[in-house]
Short mmCIF file of C-alpha atoms in Angstrom, two decimals:
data_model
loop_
_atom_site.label_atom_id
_atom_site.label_comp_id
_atom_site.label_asym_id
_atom_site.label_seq_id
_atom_site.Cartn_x
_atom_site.Cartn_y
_atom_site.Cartn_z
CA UNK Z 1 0.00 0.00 0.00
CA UNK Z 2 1.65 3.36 -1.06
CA UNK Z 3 1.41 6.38 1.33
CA UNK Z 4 -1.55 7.90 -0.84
CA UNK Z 5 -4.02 5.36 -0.04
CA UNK Z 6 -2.03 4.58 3.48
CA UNK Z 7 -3.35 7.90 4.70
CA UNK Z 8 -6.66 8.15 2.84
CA UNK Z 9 -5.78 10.24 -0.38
CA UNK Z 10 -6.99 8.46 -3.88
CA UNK Z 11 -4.33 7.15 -5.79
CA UNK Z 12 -5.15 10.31 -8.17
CA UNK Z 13 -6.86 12.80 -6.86
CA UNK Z 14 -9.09 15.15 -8.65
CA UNK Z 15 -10.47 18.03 -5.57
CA UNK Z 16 -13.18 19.99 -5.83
CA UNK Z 17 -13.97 22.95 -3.91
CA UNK Z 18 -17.70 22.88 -3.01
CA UNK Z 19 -19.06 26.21 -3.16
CA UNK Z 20 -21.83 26.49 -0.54
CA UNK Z 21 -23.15 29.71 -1.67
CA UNK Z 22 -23.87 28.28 -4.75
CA UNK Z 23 -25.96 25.18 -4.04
CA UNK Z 24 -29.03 25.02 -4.81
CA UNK Z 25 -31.42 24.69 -1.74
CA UNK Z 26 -33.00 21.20 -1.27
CA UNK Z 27 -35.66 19.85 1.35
CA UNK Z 28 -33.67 16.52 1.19
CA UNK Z 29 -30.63 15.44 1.13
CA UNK Z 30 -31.19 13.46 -2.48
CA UNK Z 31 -31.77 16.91 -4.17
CA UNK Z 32 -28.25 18.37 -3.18
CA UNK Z 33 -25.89 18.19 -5.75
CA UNK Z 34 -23.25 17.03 -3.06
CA UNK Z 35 -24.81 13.98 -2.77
CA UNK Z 36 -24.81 13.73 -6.89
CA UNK Z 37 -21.15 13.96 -7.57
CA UNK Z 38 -20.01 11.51 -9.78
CA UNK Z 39 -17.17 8.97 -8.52
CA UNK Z 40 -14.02 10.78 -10.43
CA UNK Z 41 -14.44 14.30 -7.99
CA UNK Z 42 -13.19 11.45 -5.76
CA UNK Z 43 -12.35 14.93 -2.83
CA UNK Z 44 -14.64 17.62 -2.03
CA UNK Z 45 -14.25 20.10 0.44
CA UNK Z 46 -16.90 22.17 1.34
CA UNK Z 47 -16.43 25.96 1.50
CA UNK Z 48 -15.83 27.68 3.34
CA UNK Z 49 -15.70 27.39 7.36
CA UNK Z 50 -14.60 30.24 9.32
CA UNK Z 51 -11.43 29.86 11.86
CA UNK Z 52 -13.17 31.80 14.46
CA UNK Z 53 -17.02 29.58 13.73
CA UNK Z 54 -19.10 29.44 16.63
CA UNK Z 55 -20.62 25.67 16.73
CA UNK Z 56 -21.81 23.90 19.81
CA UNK Z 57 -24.02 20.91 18.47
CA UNK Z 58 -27.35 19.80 16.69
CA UNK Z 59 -25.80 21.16 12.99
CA UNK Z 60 -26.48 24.47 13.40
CA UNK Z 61 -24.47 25.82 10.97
CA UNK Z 62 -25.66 29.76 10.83
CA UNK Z 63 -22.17 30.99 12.54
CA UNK Z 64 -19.87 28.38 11.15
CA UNK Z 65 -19.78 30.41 7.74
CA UNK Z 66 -20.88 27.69 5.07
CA UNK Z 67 -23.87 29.46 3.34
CA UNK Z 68 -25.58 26.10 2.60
CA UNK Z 69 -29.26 27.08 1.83
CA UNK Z 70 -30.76 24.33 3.71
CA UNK Z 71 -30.31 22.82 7.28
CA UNK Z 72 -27.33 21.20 8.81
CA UNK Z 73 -28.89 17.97 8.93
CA UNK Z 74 -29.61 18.12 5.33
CA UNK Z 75 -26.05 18.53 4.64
CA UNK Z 76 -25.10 16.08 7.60
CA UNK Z 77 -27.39 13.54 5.11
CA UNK Z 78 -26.10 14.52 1.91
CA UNK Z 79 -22.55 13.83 3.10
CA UNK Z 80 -23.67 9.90 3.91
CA UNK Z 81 -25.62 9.66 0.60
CA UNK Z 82 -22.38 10.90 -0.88
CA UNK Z 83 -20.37 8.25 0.67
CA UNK Z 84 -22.86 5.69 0.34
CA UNK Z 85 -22.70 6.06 -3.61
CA UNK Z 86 -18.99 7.04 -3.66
CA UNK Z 87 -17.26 5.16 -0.93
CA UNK Z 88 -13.71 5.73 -2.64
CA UNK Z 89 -14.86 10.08 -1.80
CA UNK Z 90 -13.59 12.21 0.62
CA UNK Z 91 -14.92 14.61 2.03
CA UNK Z 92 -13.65 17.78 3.72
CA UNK Z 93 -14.41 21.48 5.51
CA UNK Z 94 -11.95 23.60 4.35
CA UNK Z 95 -11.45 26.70 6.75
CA UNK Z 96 -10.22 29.87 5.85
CA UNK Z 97 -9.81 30.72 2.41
CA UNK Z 98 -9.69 35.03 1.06
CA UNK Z 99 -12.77 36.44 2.95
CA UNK Z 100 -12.49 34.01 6.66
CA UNK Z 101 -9.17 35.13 7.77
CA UNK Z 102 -9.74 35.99 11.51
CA UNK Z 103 -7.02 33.43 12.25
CA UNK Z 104 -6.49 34.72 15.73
CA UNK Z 105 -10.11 34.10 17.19
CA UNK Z 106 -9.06 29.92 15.67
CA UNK Z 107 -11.42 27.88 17.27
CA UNK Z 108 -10.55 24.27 16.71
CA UNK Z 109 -12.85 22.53 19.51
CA UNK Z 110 -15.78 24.21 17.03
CA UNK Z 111 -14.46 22.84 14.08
CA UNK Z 112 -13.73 19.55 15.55
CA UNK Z 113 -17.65 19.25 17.00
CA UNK Z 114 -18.26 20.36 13.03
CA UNK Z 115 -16.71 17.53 11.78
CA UNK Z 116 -17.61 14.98 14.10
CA UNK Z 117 -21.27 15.92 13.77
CA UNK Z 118 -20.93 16.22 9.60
CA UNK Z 119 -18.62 12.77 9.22
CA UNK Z 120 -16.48 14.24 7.44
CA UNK Z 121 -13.21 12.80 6.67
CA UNK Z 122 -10.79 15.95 7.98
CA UNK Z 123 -9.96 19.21 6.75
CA UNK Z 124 -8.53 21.76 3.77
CA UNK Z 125 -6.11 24.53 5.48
CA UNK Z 126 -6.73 27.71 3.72
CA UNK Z 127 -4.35 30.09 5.24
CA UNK Z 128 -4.24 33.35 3.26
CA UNK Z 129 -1.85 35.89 5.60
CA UNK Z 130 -2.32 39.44 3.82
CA UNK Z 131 1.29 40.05 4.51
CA UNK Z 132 3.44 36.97 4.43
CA UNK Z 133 6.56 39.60 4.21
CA UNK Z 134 8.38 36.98 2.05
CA UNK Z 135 12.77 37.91 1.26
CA UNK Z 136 15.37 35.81 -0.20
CA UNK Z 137 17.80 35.72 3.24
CA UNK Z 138 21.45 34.34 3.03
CA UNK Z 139 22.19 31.84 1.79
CA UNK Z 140 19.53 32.52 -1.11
CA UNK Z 141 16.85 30.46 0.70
CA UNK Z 142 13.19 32.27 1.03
CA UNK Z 143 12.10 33.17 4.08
CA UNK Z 144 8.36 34.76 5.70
CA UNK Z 145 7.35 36.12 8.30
CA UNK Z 146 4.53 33.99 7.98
CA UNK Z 147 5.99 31.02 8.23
CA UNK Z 148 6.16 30.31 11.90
CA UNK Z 149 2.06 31.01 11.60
CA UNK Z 150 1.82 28.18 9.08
CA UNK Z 151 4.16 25.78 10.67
CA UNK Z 152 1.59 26.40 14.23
CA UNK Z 153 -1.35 26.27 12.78
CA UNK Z 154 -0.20 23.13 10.73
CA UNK Z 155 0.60 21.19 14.16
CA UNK Z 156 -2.30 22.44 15.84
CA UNK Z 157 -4.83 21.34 12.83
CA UNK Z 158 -2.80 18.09 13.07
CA UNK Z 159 -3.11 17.58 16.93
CA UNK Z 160 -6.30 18.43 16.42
CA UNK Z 161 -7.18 16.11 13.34
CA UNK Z 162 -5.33 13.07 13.84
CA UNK Z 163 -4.83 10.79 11.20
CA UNK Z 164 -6.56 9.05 10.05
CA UNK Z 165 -8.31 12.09 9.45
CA UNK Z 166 -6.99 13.80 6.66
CA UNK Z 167 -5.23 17.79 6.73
CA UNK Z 168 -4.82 19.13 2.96
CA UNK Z 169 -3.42 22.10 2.21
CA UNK Z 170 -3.71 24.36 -0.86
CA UNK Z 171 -0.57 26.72 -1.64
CA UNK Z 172 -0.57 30.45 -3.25
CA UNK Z 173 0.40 30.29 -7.06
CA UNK Z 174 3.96 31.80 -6.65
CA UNK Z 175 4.15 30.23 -3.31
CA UNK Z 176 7.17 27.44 -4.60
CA UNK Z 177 8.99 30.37 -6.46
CA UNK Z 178 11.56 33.03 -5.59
CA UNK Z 179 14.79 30.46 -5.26
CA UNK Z 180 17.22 28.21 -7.11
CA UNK Z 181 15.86 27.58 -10.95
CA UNK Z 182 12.43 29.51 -9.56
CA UNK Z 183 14.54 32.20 -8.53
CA UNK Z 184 13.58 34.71 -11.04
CA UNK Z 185 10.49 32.77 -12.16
CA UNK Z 186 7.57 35.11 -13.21
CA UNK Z 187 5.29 36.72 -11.79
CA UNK Z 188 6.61 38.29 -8.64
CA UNK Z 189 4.66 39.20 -5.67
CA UNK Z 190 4.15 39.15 -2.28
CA UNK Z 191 3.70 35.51 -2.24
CA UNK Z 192 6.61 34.03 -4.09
CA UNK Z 193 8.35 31.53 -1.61
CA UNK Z 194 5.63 31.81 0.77
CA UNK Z 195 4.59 27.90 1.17
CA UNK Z 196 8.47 26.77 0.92
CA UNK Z 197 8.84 27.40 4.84
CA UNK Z 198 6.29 25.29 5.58
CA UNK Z 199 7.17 22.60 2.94
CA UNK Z 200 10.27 22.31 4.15
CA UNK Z 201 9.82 22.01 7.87
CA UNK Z 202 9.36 19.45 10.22
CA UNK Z 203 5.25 20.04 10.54
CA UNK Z 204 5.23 19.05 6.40
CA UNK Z 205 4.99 15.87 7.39
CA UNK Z 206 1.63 15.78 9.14
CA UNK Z 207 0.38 17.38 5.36
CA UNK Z 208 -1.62 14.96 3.45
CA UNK Z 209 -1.59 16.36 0.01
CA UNK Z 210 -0.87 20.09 -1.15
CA UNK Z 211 -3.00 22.09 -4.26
CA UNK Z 212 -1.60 24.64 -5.83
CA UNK Z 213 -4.19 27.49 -6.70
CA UNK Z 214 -2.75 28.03 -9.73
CA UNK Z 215 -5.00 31.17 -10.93
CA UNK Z 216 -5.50 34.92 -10.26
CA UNK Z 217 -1.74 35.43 -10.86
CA UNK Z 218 -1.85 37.29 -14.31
CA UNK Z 219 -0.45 36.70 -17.68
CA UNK Z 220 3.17 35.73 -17.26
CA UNK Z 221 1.99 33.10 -14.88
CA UNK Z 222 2.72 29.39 -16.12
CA UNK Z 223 1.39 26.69 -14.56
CA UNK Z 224 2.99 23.83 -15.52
CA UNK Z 225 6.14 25.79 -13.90
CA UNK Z 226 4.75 26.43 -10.84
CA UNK Z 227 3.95 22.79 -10.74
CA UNK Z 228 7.26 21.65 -11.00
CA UNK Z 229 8.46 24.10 -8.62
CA UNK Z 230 5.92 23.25 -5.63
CA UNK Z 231 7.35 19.48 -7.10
CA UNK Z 232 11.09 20.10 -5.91
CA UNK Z 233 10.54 21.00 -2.36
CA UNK Z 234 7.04 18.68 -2.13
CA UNK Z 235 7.38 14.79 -2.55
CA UNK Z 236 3.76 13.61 -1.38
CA UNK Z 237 0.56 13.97 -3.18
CA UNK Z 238 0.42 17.38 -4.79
CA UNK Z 239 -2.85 18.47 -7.19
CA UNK Z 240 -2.51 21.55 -9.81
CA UNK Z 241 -5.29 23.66 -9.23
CA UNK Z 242 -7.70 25.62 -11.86
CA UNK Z 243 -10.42 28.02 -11.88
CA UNK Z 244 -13.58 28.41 -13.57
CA UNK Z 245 -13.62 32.11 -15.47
CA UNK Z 246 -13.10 34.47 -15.77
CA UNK Z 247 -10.39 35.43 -14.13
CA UNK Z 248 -9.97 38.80 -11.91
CA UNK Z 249 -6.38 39.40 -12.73
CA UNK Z 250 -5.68 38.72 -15.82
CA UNK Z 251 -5.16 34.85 -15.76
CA UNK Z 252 -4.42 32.45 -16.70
CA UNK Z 253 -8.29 31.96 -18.12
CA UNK Z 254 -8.93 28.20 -17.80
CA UNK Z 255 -10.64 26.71 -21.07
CA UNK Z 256 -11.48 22.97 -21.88
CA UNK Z 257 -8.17 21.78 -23.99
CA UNK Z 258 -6.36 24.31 -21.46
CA UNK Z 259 -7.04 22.30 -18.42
CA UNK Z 260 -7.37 18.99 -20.26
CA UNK Z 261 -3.69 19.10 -21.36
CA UNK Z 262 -2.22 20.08 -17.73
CA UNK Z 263 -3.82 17.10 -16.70
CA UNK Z 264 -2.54 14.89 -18.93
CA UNK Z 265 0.95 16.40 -17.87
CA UNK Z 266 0.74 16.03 -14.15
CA UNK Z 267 -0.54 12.64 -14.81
CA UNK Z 268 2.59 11.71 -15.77
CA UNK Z 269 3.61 11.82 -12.06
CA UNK Z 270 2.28 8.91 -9.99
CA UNK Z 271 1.55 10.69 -6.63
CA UNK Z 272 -0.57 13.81 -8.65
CA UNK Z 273 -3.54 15.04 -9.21
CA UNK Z 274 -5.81 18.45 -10.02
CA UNK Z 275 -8.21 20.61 -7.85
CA UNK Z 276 -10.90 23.03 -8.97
CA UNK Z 277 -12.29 25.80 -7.52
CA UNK Z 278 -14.93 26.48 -7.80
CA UNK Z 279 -17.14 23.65 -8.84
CA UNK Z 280 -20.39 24.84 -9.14
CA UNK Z 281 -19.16 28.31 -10.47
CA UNK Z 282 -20.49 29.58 -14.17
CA UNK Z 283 -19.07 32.19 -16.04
CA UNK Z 284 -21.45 35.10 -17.83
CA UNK Z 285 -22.08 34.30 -21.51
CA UNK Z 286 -22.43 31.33 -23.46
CA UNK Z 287 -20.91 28.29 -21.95
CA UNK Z 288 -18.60 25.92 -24.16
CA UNK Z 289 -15.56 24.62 -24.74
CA UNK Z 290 -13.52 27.83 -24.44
CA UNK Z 291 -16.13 29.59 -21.58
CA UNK Z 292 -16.64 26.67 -19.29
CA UNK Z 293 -18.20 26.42 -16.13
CA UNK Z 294 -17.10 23.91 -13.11
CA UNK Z 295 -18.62 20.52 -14.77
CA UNK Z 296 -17.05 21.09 -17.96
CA UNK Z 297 -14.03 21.63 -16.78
CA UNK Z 298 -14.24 19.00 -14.30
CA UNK Z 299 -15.27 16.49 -16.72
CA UNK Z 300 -11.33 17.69 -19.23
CA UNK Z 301 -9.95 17.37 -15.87
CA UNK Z 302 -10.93 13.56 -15.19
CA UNK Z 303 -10.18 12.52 -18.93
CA UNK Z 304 -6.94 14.41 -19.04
CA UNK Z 305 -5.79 12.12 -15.71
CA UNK Z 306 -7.03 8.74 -17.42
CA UNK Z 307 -9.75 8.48 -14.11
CA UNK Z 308 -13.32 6.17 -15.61
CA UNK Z 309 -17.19 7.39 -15.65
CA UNK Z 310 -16.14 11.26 -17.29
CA UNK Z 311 -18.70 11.32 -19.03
CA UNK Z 312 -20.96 11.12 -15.98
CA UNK Z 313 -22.59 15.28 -15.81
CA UNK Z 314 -23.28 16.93 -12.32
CA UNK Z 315 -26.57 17.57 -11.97
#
C-alpha cells in the first residue's frame, strides 16, 4: 500500500472545492448536488468554514460560515448519501480561504464538534496571511514572516485532526517560487516563496496532500512551472489547481483543452492530481468549450488524468 491510499488520499486525486453559496437549496438530502457527484471528484471540500465559527451541536451551521441554503442535517445527510454512492470520496471542511481570515479568534474545539457531527473525513487549510513579508535571506533560501504562523497552525490542525483524518493544504500560485531555478520565475509578488517554509519544515509531514491554486496570478503566470516548482521542495501527493472564469487578474483563463492538457501532464507523475475551484461556479455568456463552467471543466480534468465514468454530468 503506497502512502496515498495509506493515509486516505486516492491514488489520483481530482479536488473539488464545493461552493456552498452556490448550491441550490433542497428539502432533502437526495436533491443536493453534493450527494450527486459523480465517482471521479473522488475529494470535495466544502467551502468555506470560518477559523473563528461558533458551533456547539445539533448542525447548526448559521455561525460556522458555510452558506448552505438548507439545514445542517440536510447537509449532515447529503454527506452519507455521498459516501454511500462514492465510498472511494472524501470529504472535507476547508477553513479559511480570502474572505475568513480571523485566524487569531481559531477555534478548533468548534471545528472539531463540526466535523464529528458532519462525518467528514478531515480538513482543507486555507491560510491566506495578507502580509506573508516573504525575502530571499542568506544563503539565497526564502524566508516569511509567515511562516512560523503556518508551521503552528499546521501542528495544531494536526493535533487536532489526527490521522486518520486527513489535513490538505492548498498553496498560493507563486508560493514554490523566488529560489534556485524559480529564482527569477515570473510573476513576482508578495507571495513568491511563501509555502516553501512550511514545505520544508518538520510540521510538512503531518500534510496529506498540497494544491496549488494556480489562478488569479496574471499573464506571465505558467502553470505547468509552478507545478514543477511546488514538485522540488514537495514529494507527497500534490494536485494543480484551476479556476472556472473568468479570471480577476488577468489569468491564466482556464478553457477545456487548457485544463485537459495540464492534466494529462501532471498525470505523468504517480503521486498527482488536479483541484478546482470552484465547482459549481459559471461564467457570464455562453458556456462551451472555451467559456466553461465547473462541470465542464471537471469532466477535461478527469479525462486528461485517465480516471473512468467522465462522461458522468453533475446535476
Amino acid at each position: 500500500m503506497n502512502k496515498a491510499q495509506a493515509q486516505g488520499v486516492p491514488p489520483r486525486p481530482l479536488l473539488v472545492y464545493h461552493d456552498s453559496w452556490y448550491e441550490r437549496p433542497a428539502t432533502g438530502p437526495a436533491a443536493t448536488t453534493l450527494a450527486s457527484l459523480p465517482s471521479y471528484m473522488n475529494m470535495v471540500a466544502l467551502s468555506f468554514v470560518r477559523p473563528d465559527a461558533v458551533y456547539w451541536g445539533r448542525l447548526d451551521l448559521s455561525k460556522t460560515g458555510l452558506q448552505y441554503g438548507f439545514q445542517g442535517t440536510v447537509l449532515r445527510d447529503a454527506i452519507a448519501l455521498l459516501k454511500q454512492r462514492q465510498p472511494g470520496t472524501r470529504v472535507l471542511l476547508a477553513v479559511g480561504g480570502a474572505n475568513y481570515n480571523n485566524w487569531d479568534g481559531l477555534d478548533l474545539d468548534a471545528i472539531a464538534r463540526l466535523v464529528r457531527d458532519l462525518g467528514v473525513d478531515g480538513v482543507d487549510l486555507d491560510f491566506e496571511p495578507e502580509t506573508p513579508g516573504c525575502a530571499l535571506r542568506p544563503p539565497g533560501k526564502m524566508r516569511c514572516l509567515s511562516d512560523a504562523a503556518w508551521q503552528d497552525l499546521v501542528a495544531r490542525f494536526r493535533n487536532a485532526f489526527p490521522r486518520p483524518l486527513l489535513l490538505t493544504v492548498p498553496g498560493w500560485s507563486i508560493g514554490a517560487y523566488g529560489e534556485g531555478a524559480w529564482q527569477n520565475a515570473q510573476p513576482r509578488g508578495r507571495y513568491t516563496g511563501s509555502m516553501l517554509g512550511l514545505l520544508r519544515s518538520p510540521q510538512a509531514a503531518a500534510i496529506d496532500l498540497v494544491s496549488v491554486m494556480a489562478y488569479e496570478a496574471g499573464p506571465t503566470f505558467d502553470p505547468w512551472q509552478a507545478y514543477q516548482a511546488y514538485r522540488q521542495v514537495w514529494n507527497g501527493p500534490l494536485a494543480l489547481g484551476v479556476q472556472v472564469p473568468p479570471s480577476q487578474l488577468g489569468g491564466p483563463t482556464y478553457t477545456v483543452p487548457m485544463a485537459e492538457r495540464l492534466a494529462r501532464q501532471v498525470a505523468q507523475d504517480t503521486q498527482a492530481g488536479m483541484m478546482l475551484y470552484p465547482l459549481l461556479g459559471r461564467p457570464p455568456g455562453q458556456l462551451g468549450p472555451d467559456n466553461p463552467d465547473g462541470r465542464l471543466l471537471a469532466q477535461a480534468l478527469c479525462r486528461g488524468l485517465g480516471l473512468p465514468d467522465c462522461d458522468q454530468p453533475l446535476p
